[in-house]
Tab-separated table of C-alpha atoms and ligand atoms in Angstrom:
chain	number	residue	atom	x	y	z
A	1	MET	CA	111.501	91.929	113.975
A	2	GLN	CA	109.492	92.692	110.899
A	3	ARG	CA	105.988	91.564	110.926
A	4	PRO	CA	104.204	90.401	107.903
A	5	THR	CA	100.737	91.544	107.339
A	6	LEU	CA	99.536	88.493	105.396
A	7	ALA	CA	100.221	84.946	105.356
A	8	ALA	CA	99.309	82.272	102.752
A	9	ILE	CA	99.569	78.584	101.613
A	10	LYS	CA	102.671	78.617	99.606
A	11	GLY	CA	102.843	75.119	98.879
A	12	ILE	CA	100.816	71.895	99.114
A	13	ALA	CA	101.106	68.255	98.286
A	14	THR	CA	99.105	65.000	99.163
A	15	TRP	CA	99.875	61.406	99.248
A	16	LEU	CA	97.782	58.446	99.131
A	17	PRO	CA	98.629	54.790	99.174
A	18	GLU	CA	98.159	52.691	95.991
A	19	THR	CA	95.987	49.993	97.586
A	20	LYS	CA	92.226	50.345	97.249
A	21	LEU	CA	89.347	49.225	99.569
A	22	THR	CA	86.214	49.203	97.195
A	23	ASN	CA	82.576	48.836	98.300
A	24	SER	CA	82.736	45.342	96.960
A	25	ASP	CA	85.657	44.320	98.953
A	26	LEU	CA	83.764	45.418	101.878
A	27	GLU	CA	80.576	43.209	100.841
A	28	LYS	CA	82.896	40.256	101.274
A	29	MET	CA	83.966	41.354	104.820
A	30	VAL	CA	80.654	42.543	106.496
A	31	ASP	CA	77.102	42.423	105.824
A	32	THR	CA	76.962	45.488	103.569
A	33	ASN	CA	76.293	46.414	100.141
A	34	ASP	CA	77.617	48.791	97.366
A	35	GLN	CA	74.292	50.528	96.879
A	36	TRP	CA	73.827	51.377	100.722
A	37	ILE	CA	77.007	52.774	100.996
A	38	LYS	CA	76.834	54.916	98.095
A	39	GLU	CA	73.261	56.306	99.171
A	40	ARG	CA	74.090	56.578	102.734
A	41	THR	CA	77.666	58.019	102.468
A	42	GLY	CA	78.628	58.521	98.960
A	43	ILE	CA	81.761	56.457	99.415
A	44	GLU	CA	82.739	54.354	96.466
A	45	GLU	CA	86.416	53.572	97.566
A	46	ARG	CA	89.128	54.481	100.035
A	47	ARG	CA	92.899	54.077	100.027
A	48	ILE	CA	94.507	51.866	102.774
A	49	LEU	CA	98.024	51.750	103.836
A	50	LYS	CA	99.380	48.227	103.525
A	51	GLY	CA	103.106	47.113	104.998
A	52	LYS	CA	104.006	45.852	108.129
A	53	ASN	CA	104.740	48.307	111.070
A	54	LEU	CA	104.053	51.504	109.128
A	55	GLY	CA	102.066	54.100	110.758
A	56	SER	CA	100.878	57.609	110.346
A	57	SER	CA	104.394	58.943	110.262
A	58	TYR	CA	105.112	57.014	107.101
A	59	LEU	CA	102.063	58.583	105.358
A	60	GLY	CA	103.428	62.085	106.633
A	61	VAL	CA	107.019	61.637	105.394
A	62	GLN	CA	105.818	60.652	101.920
A	63	ALA	CA	103.506	63.983	101.869
A	64	PHE	CA	106.466	66.056	103.136
A	65	ASN	CA	108.862	64.770	100.631
A	66	ALA	CA	106.370	65.287	97.883
A	67	LEU	CA	106.094	68.935	99.088
A	68	LYS	CA	109.751	69.391	99.288
A	69	GLU	CA	110.128	68.222	95.703
A	70	LYS	CA	107.097	70.501	94.451
A	71	VAL	CA	108.041	73.728	95.791
A	72	GLY	CA	111.924	73.195	96.268
A	73	LEU	CA	111.689	73.382	100.095
A	74	GLU	CA	114.811	72.684	101.989
A	75	PRO	CA	114.084	70.794	105.196
A	76	MET	CA	116.480	72.599	107.336
A	77	GLU	CA	114.703	75.931	106.401
A	78	VAL	CA	111.242	74.706	108.368
A	79	ASP	CA	110.793	76.558	111.363
A	80	VAL	CA	107.957	74.706	113.036
A	81	LEU	CA	106.353	71.354	111.826
A	82	ILE	CA	102.885	70.517	113.279
A	83	CYS	CA	101.595	67.009	112.678
A	84	THR	CA	97.786	66.828	112.913
A	85	THR	CA	96.600	63.309	113.432
A	86	VAL	CA	94.078	61.223	115.423
A	87	VAL	CA	96.247	58.374	115.174
A	88	PRO	CA	99.757	58.946	116.056
A	89	ASP	CA	102.354	56.328	115.752
A	90	TYR	CA	102.707	56.252	119.396
A	91	LYS	CA	101.231	58.021	122.293
A	92	PHE	CA	104.660	59.758	122.354
A	93	PRO	CA	107.195	60.696	120.828
A	94	PRO	CA	105.052	63.047	118.706
A	95	THR	CA	104.597	61.773	115.169
A	96	ALA	CA	105.734	65.193	114.092
A	97	CYS	CA	109.024	64.675	115.730
A	98	LEU	CA	109.209	61.346	113.982
A	99	ILE	CA	108.659	62.930	110.446
A	100	ALA	CA	111.167	65.520	111.277
A	101	GLU	CA	113.893	62.974	111.843
A	102	GLU	CA	113.071	60.760	108.885
A	103	CYS	CA	112.765	64.330	106.580
A	104	GLY	CA	116.023	65.759	107.842
A	105	ILE	CA	114.025	68.726	109.402
A	106	LYS	CA	116.547	69.782	112.299
A	107	ASN	CA	115.954	73.330	112.947
A	108	ALA	CA	112.286	73.134	113.536
A	109	PHE	CA	110.115	72.741	116.896
A	110	CYS	CA	107.621	69.640	116.173
A	111	TYR	CA	104.373	68.848	117.879
A	112	ASP	CA	101.360	66.871	117.142
A	113	MET	CA	97.757	68.257	117.316
A	114	ASN	CA	94.683	66.457	117.725
A	115	ALA	CA	91.567	68.382	116.878
A	116	THR	CA	90.041	65.418	115.254
A	117	CYS	CA	88.828	66.187	111.605
A	118	THR	CA	89.003	69.918	112.212
A	119	GLY	CA	92.984	69.325	112.836
A	120	PHE	CA	94.246	70.909	109.721
A	121	LEU	CA	92.120	74.010	110.138
A	122	TYR	CA	93.036	74.660	113.719
A	123	ALA	CA	96.696	74.119	112.814
A	124	LEU	CA	96.306	76.619	109.622
A	125	ASP	CA	94.943	79.201	112.292
A	126	ILE	CA	98.107	78.539	114.514
A	127	ALA	CA	100.269	78.668	111.495
A	128	ASN	CA	98.981	81.877	110.351
A	129	SER	CA	99.516	83.539	113.666
A	130	TYR	CA	103.076	82.175	113.950
A	131	VAL	CA	103.937	83.639	110.438
A	132	LEU	CA	102.196	87.148	111.363
A	133	SER	CA	104.000	87.234	114.647
A	134	GLY	CA	107.232	87.681	112.488
A	135	LYS	CA	108.933	84.959	114.681
A	136	TYR	CA	108.715	81.946	112.517
A	137	LYS	CA	109.047	82.126	108.558
A	138	LYS	CA	108.014	78.738	107.203
A	139	VAL	CA	105.401	76.559	109.126
A	140	VAL	CA	104.796	73.264	107.908
A	141	ILE	CA	101.481	71.452	108.639
A	142	VAL	CA	101.558	67.573	107.828
A	143	SER	CA	98.212	66.081	108.464
A	144	ALA	CA	98.705	62.216	108.449
A	145	GLU	CA	95.970	59.674	109.224
A	146	LYS	CA	96.100	55.927	109.014
A	147	LEU	CA	92.690	55.565	109.959
A	148	SER	CA	92.603	52.015	108.950
A	149	SER	CA	94.486	51.359	112.272
A	150	MET	CA	91.382	52.565	114.454
A	151	THR	CA	88.680	50.934	112.353
A	152	ASN	CA	86.923	47.684	113.301
A	153	TYR	CA	86.612	45.759	110.177
A	154	ASN	CA	83.785	43.638	111.855
A	155	ASP	CA	81.509	46.697	112.489
A	156	ARG	CA	79.631	47.567	109.221
A	157	ALA	CA	78.529	51.056	110.623
A	158	SER	CA	81.906	52.271	110.785
A	159	CYS	CA	84.231	50.417	108.766
A	160	ILE	CA	82.915	51.480	105.296
A	161	LEU	CA	83.860	55.130	106.247
A	162	PHE	CA	87.639	55.643	106.608
A	163	GLY	CA	90.715	55.595	104.432
A	164	ASP	CA	94.538	56.536	104.715
A	165	GLY	CA	96.481	59.317	103.562
A	166	ALA	CA	98.456	62.375	104.155
A	167	SER	CA	98.867	66.071	103.092
A	168	ALA	CA	101.762	68.552	103.770
A	169	VAL	CA	101.143	72.508	103.412
A	170	LEU	CA	103.799	75.188	103.915
A	171	VAL	CA	102.469	78.495	105.357
A	172	GLU	CA	104.675	81.853	104.637
A	173	ALA	CA	104.304	85.378	104.459
A	174	SER	CA	102.533	86.520	101.355
A	175	ASP	CA	104.454	88.549	98.988
A	176	ASN	CA	101.573	89.341	96.517
A	177	GLY	CA	98.633	90.568	98.702
A	178	PHE	CA	96.713	87.120	98.556
A	179	GLY	CA	96.543	85.027	101.635
A	180	ILE	CA	94.703	83.908	104.523
A	181	LYS	CA	91.876	86.763	105.130
A	182	ASP	CA	90.046	85.416	108.192
A	183	THR	CA	90.039	82.345	110.558
A	184	LEU	CA	87.109	81.286	112.716
A	185	MET	CA	87.474	78.184	115.204
A	186	ARG	CA	84.911	77.029	117.591
A	187	SER	CA	84.312	74.026	119.870
A	188	GLU	CA	80.696	72.710	121.160
A	189	THR	CA	81.601	70.514	123.852
A	190	SER	CA	78.216	69.257	124.866
A	191	GLY	CA	78.582	66.203	122.341
A	192	ALA	CA	82.152	65.655	123.320
A	193	MET	CA	81.475	61.883	123.819
A	194	ASP	CA	79.377	61.422	120.694
A	195	ILE	CA	82.691	60.233	118.515
A	196	LEU	CA	84.888	58.281	120.808
A	197	PHE	CA	88.057	56.315	120.857
A	198	LYS	CA	87.690	54.787	124.433
A	199	GLY	CA	90.571	52.624	125.342
A	200	GLY	CA	94.229	53.345	125.535
A	201	GLY	CA	94.137	56.558	127.421
A	202	SER	CA	94.537	57.491	130.904
A	203	VAL	CA	90.823	56.447	131.931
A	204	TYR	CA	90.786	53.335	130.344
A	205	PRO	CA	94.461	52.155	129.721
A	206	ALA	CA	95.157	49.389	127.404
A	207	THR	CA	94.243	46.022	129.071
A	208	VAL	CA	93.255	42.580	127.648
A	209	GLU	CA	89.854	43.304	129.210
A	210	ASN	CA	89.392	46.443	127.423
A	211	VAL	CA	90.856	45.293	124.194
A	212	GLU	CA	88.255	42.379	124.348
A	213	LYS	CA	85.414	44.933	124.662
A	214	ASN	CA	86.775	46.601	121.353
A	215	TRP	CA	87.508	50.004	123.131
A	216	HIS	CA	90.602	50.420	120.800
A	217	TYR	CA	88.121	51.095	117.834
A	218	PHE	CA	86.443	54.173	116.742
A	219	THR	CA	82.908	54.459	117.707
A	220	GLN	CA	80.122	57.199	117.044
A	221	ASP	CA	76.609	57.981	117.510
A	222	GLY	CA	76.031	58.580	113.556
A	223	ARG	CA	72.831	60.070	113.711
A	224	ALA	CA	73.581	62.747	116.258
A	225	VAL	CA	76.836	63.331	114.652
A	226	PHE	CA	75.252	63.959	111.387
A	227	LYS	CA	73.029	66.631	112.544
A	228	GLN	CA	75.814	68.389	114.617
A	229	ALA	CA	78.064	68.116	111.461
A	230	VAL	CA	75.543	69.863	109.084
A	231	LEU	CA	74.737	72.573	111.795
A	232	GLY	CA	78.461	73.281	112.787
A	233	MET	CA	79.821	73.166	109.318
A	234	GLU	CA	77.051	75.454	107.871
A	235	GLY	CA	77.346	77.611	110.838
A	236	VAL	CA	81.027	78.429	110.583
A	237	ALA	CA	80.902	78.616	106.764
A	238	ARG	CA	78.052	81.026	106.881
A	239	ASP	CA	79.454	83.225	109.784
A	240	ILE	CA	82.832	83.658	108.044
A	241	MET	CA	81.319	84.614	104.796
A	242	GLU	CA	78.919	87.207	106.558
A	243	ARG	CA	81.639	88.841	108.660
A	244	ASN	CA	83.759	89.332	105.524
A	245	ASN	CA	80.988	90.435	103.404
A	246	VAL	CA	81.445	87.457	100.955
A	247	THR	CA	78.780	86.359	98.876
A	248	LYS	CA	78.666	82.958	97.108
A	249	ASP	CA	79.230	84.445	93.806
A	250	ASP	CA	82.383	85.806	95.062
A	251	LEU	CA	83.806	82.359	95.838
A	252	LYS	CA	85.630	79.965	93.317
A	253	PHE	CA	85.030	77.067	95.854
A	254	VAL	CA	83.767	75.794	99.226
A	255	MET	CA	85.968	73.051	100.569
A	256	PRO	CA	84.311	71.184	103.541
A	257	HIS	CA	85.411	68.198	105.457
A	258	GLN	CA	84.605	64.943	103.600
A	259	ALA	CA	82.504	62.669	106.171
A	260	ASN	CA	79.381	62.166	104.280
A	261	LYS	CA	78.110	63.191	100.887
A	262	ARG	CA	74.812	64.049	102.392
A	263	ILE	CA	76.134	66.277	104.753
A	264	ILE	CA	78.170	68.093	101.990
A	265	ASP	CA	75.083	68.173	99.804
A	266	THR	CA	72.937	69.472	102.808
A	267	ILE	CA	75.319	72.396	103.861
A	268	ALA	CA	75.962	73.376	100.234
A	269	LYS	CA	72.166	73.570	99.511
A	270	ARG	CA	71.612	75.587	102.764
A	271	LEU	CA	74.412	78.025	101.794
A	272	GLY	CA	73.279	77.941	98.209
A	273	VAL	CA	76.672	76.956	96.954
A	274	GLU	CA	75.909	73.657	95.359
A	275	ASP	CA	77.976	74.606	92.059
A	276	LYS	CA	80.781	75.761	94.217
A	277	VAL	CA	81.065	72.837	96.819
A	278	VAL	CA	83.886	70.259	96.317
A	279	THR	CA	83.176	66.573	96.752
A	280	ILE	CA	85.865	63.982	96.567
A	281	ILE	CA	84.670	61.410	99.455
A	282	GLN	CA	83.503	59.019	96.734
A	283	LYS	CA	87.428	58.319	95.759
A	284	ILE	CA	88.750	58.664	99.545
A	285	GLY	CA	86.187	58.019	102.273
A	286	ASN	CA	86.747	60.002	105.424
A	287	LEU	CA	90.412	61.080	106.017
A	288	SER	CA	89.954	63.154	109.006
A	289	SER	CA	92.258	66.096	108.997
A	290	VAL	CA	93.384	65.348	105.512
A	291	THR	CA	90.080	65.759	103.687
A	292	VAL	CA	90.097	69.752	103.512
A	293	PRO	CA	93.805	69.680	102.055
A	294	LEU	CA	92.888	66.967	99.576
A	295	CYS	CA	90.020	69.046	98.330
A	296	ILE	CA	92.754	71.706	97.764
A	297	THR	CA	95.073	69.543	95.632
A	298	GLU	CA	92.068	68.093	93.785
A	299	LYS	CA	91.135	71.533	92.372
A	300	GLU	CA	94.692	73.117	92.256
A	301	ASP	CA	94.991	72.986	88.551
A	302	GLU	CA	91.715	75.138	88.403
A	303	LEU	CA	92.939	77.666	90.953
A	304	GLN	CA	94.287	81.139	90.053
A	305	LYS	CA	96.087	83.714	92.056
A	306	GLY	CA	93.245	85.477	93.885
A	307	ASP	CA	90.458	83.113	93.734
A	308	LYS	CA	88.480	83.154	97.038
A	309	LEU	CA	87.871	79.944	99.036
A	310	VAL	CA	86.188	79.036	102.189
A	311	LEU	CA	87.377	75.863	103.853
A	312	CYS	CA	85.563	74.202	106.628
A	313	ALA	CA	85.382	71.201	108.874
A	314	PHE	CA	83.756	69.324	111.814
A	315	GLY	CA	84.906	66.731	113.974
A	316	SER	CA	84.740	65.079	117.434
A	317	GLY	CA	84.856	67.123	120.294
A	318	TYR	CA	83.072	68.778	118.784
A	319	THR	CA	85.555	70.783	116.847
A	320	MET	CA	84.677	73.157	113.801
A	321	GLY	CA	86.165	75.738	111.930
A	322	ALA	CA	86.475	77.777	108.758
A	323	VAL	CA	89.169	79.638	106.950
A	324	TYR	CA	88.406	82.153	104.191
A	325	MET	CA	91.413	82.733	101.995
A	326	ASP	CA	92.752	83.911	98.508
A	327	TRP	CA	94.709	81.279	96.797
A	328	ALA	CA	98.113	82.991	96.542
A	329	ILE	CA	100.250	80.643	94.324
B	1	UT7	O1	84.295	62.875	110.574
B	1	UT7	C1	83.782	63.098	111.736
B	1	UT7	C2	82.355	63.224	111.782
B	1	UT7	N1	81.463	62.084	111.368
B	1	UT7	C3	80.387	62.302	110.684
B	1	UT7	O2	79.953	63.310	110.319
B	1	UT7	C4	79.681	60.902	110.396
B	1	UT7	C5	78.151	61.462	110.395
B	1	UT7	N2	77.250	60.184	110.459
B	1	UT7	C6	76.802	59.647	109.167
B	1	UT7	O3	77.544	59.799	108.389
B	1	UT7	C7	75.803	58.479	109.269
B	1	UT7	O4	75.430	58.290	110.589
B	1	UT7	C8	76.548	57.156	108.881
B	1	UT7	C9	76.961	56.963	107.333
B	1	UT7	C10	77.462	56.763	109.835
B	1	UT7	C11	75.308	55.953	109.157
B	1	UT7	O5	74.143	56.503	108.141
B	1	UT7	P1	72.675	56.528	108.854
B	1	UT7	O6	71.934	56.821	107.658
B	1	UT7	O7	72.915	57.386	109.936
B	1	UT7	O8	72.525	55.105	109.228
B	1	UT7	P2	72.186	54.226	110.476
B	1	UT7	O9	73.429	54.168	111.431
B	1	UT7	O10	70.944	55.021	111.416
B	1	UT7	O11	71.606	52.974	110.138
B	1	UT7	C12	70.438	52.806	109.431
B	1	UT7	C13	70.270	51.235	109.094
B	1	UT7	C14	70.447	50.369	110.342
B	1	UT7	O12	69.638	49.260	110.258
B	1	UT7	P3	68.133	49.301	110.972
B	1	UT7	O13	68.214	49.372	112.445
B	1	UT7	O14	67.390	50.513	110.261
B	1	UT7	O15	67.663	48.012	110.701
B	1	UT7	C15	71.848	49.906	110.267
B	1	UT7	O16	71.857	48.698	110.919
B	1	UT7	O17	71.394	51.051	108.320
B	1	UT7	C16	72.077	49.739	108.764
B	1	UT7	N3	73.406	49.827	108.468
B	1	UT7	C17	73.943	49.287	107.277
B	1	UT7	N4	73.418	48.676	106.481
B	1	UT7	C18	74.200	48.082	105.545
B	1	UT7	C19	74.447	50.314	109.149
B	1	UT7	N5	75.700	50.354	108.454
B	1	UT7	C20	75.380	49.530	107.434
B	1	UT7	C21	76.026	49.199	106.324
B	1	UT7	N6	75.437	48.490	105.259
B	1	UT7	N7	77.485	49.383	106.275
């Protein structure tokens, strides 16, 4: 078995539903206002998936099909399909299996990975290792998040944050010397309960009482999370740059998870990369594991082979990670 020396992102596509939920829409639903939302989060609108009985797999299928068209990917050639999501269609079967069935991906093994908002980067680390092992050639990461399904639209503190969307990313061996140069994944578990979806698991199974307590919705200690998100993302981004002797001048873009514009601005300032940081939260809100791939597609037209990128993310757990790579397409 021949082992490649480098893996790379060789294709990427994203898909967002058409329906927009704007700040002025939210003003009619809860006691909030456009100015507060913009000042505290940077968010102006998010996309919401409408339609009966459509879950995250629906979003993932659209993203995979867009990737297929874009790069001419044959579904039967996919060796591994990893779906990153915090809102799977069901507890089981894995949402990845539902996406594979719908998309005709018949020769892959498929599973879900929940590493919350860092899910895409953990999956990219795994995909990189699979490809470098020589055992698998084409690994696809579908990140699919119907976050509106876990959002309490009576809670003004959280319902302003989330949207729905998906991405699909193909990781393969690099044939041109450009690719994933380093990955750095961490967990800081002392704050594990700070972002919580309490009900429906094995501790508090879905019961009428638990649903009446709103335990089937997202909750967080926003201020505690804010501080840890800044420390966590700044830490992994700084460490991966230092250990690869990369300076801010070497980078084309820094692409962080989009949870709050103030978090993004703070880490950009601390790292001195204000002119390199990608901010798209105003248009999409927080899309959990989809935000980093969306940053890539947002800037894809400006990217050239060899451009250096740092991707970083932070989420419930706490999970965090950074990837340093060259753009290889
Ligand atoms: O993706 C996973 C990682 N997640 C994150 O990184 C999220 C990190 N945290 C945050 O982004 C921020 O903490 C939030 C955006 C969630 C909240 O912003 P904040 O500046 O921390 O606000 P707060 O929760 O401390 O609330 C400040 C005030 C409160 O009023 P009082 O107690 O000062 O009178 C809230 O009741 O703002 C009030 N408030 C609102 N007012 C208008 C909370 N939500 C709203 C709202 N509209 N939507």
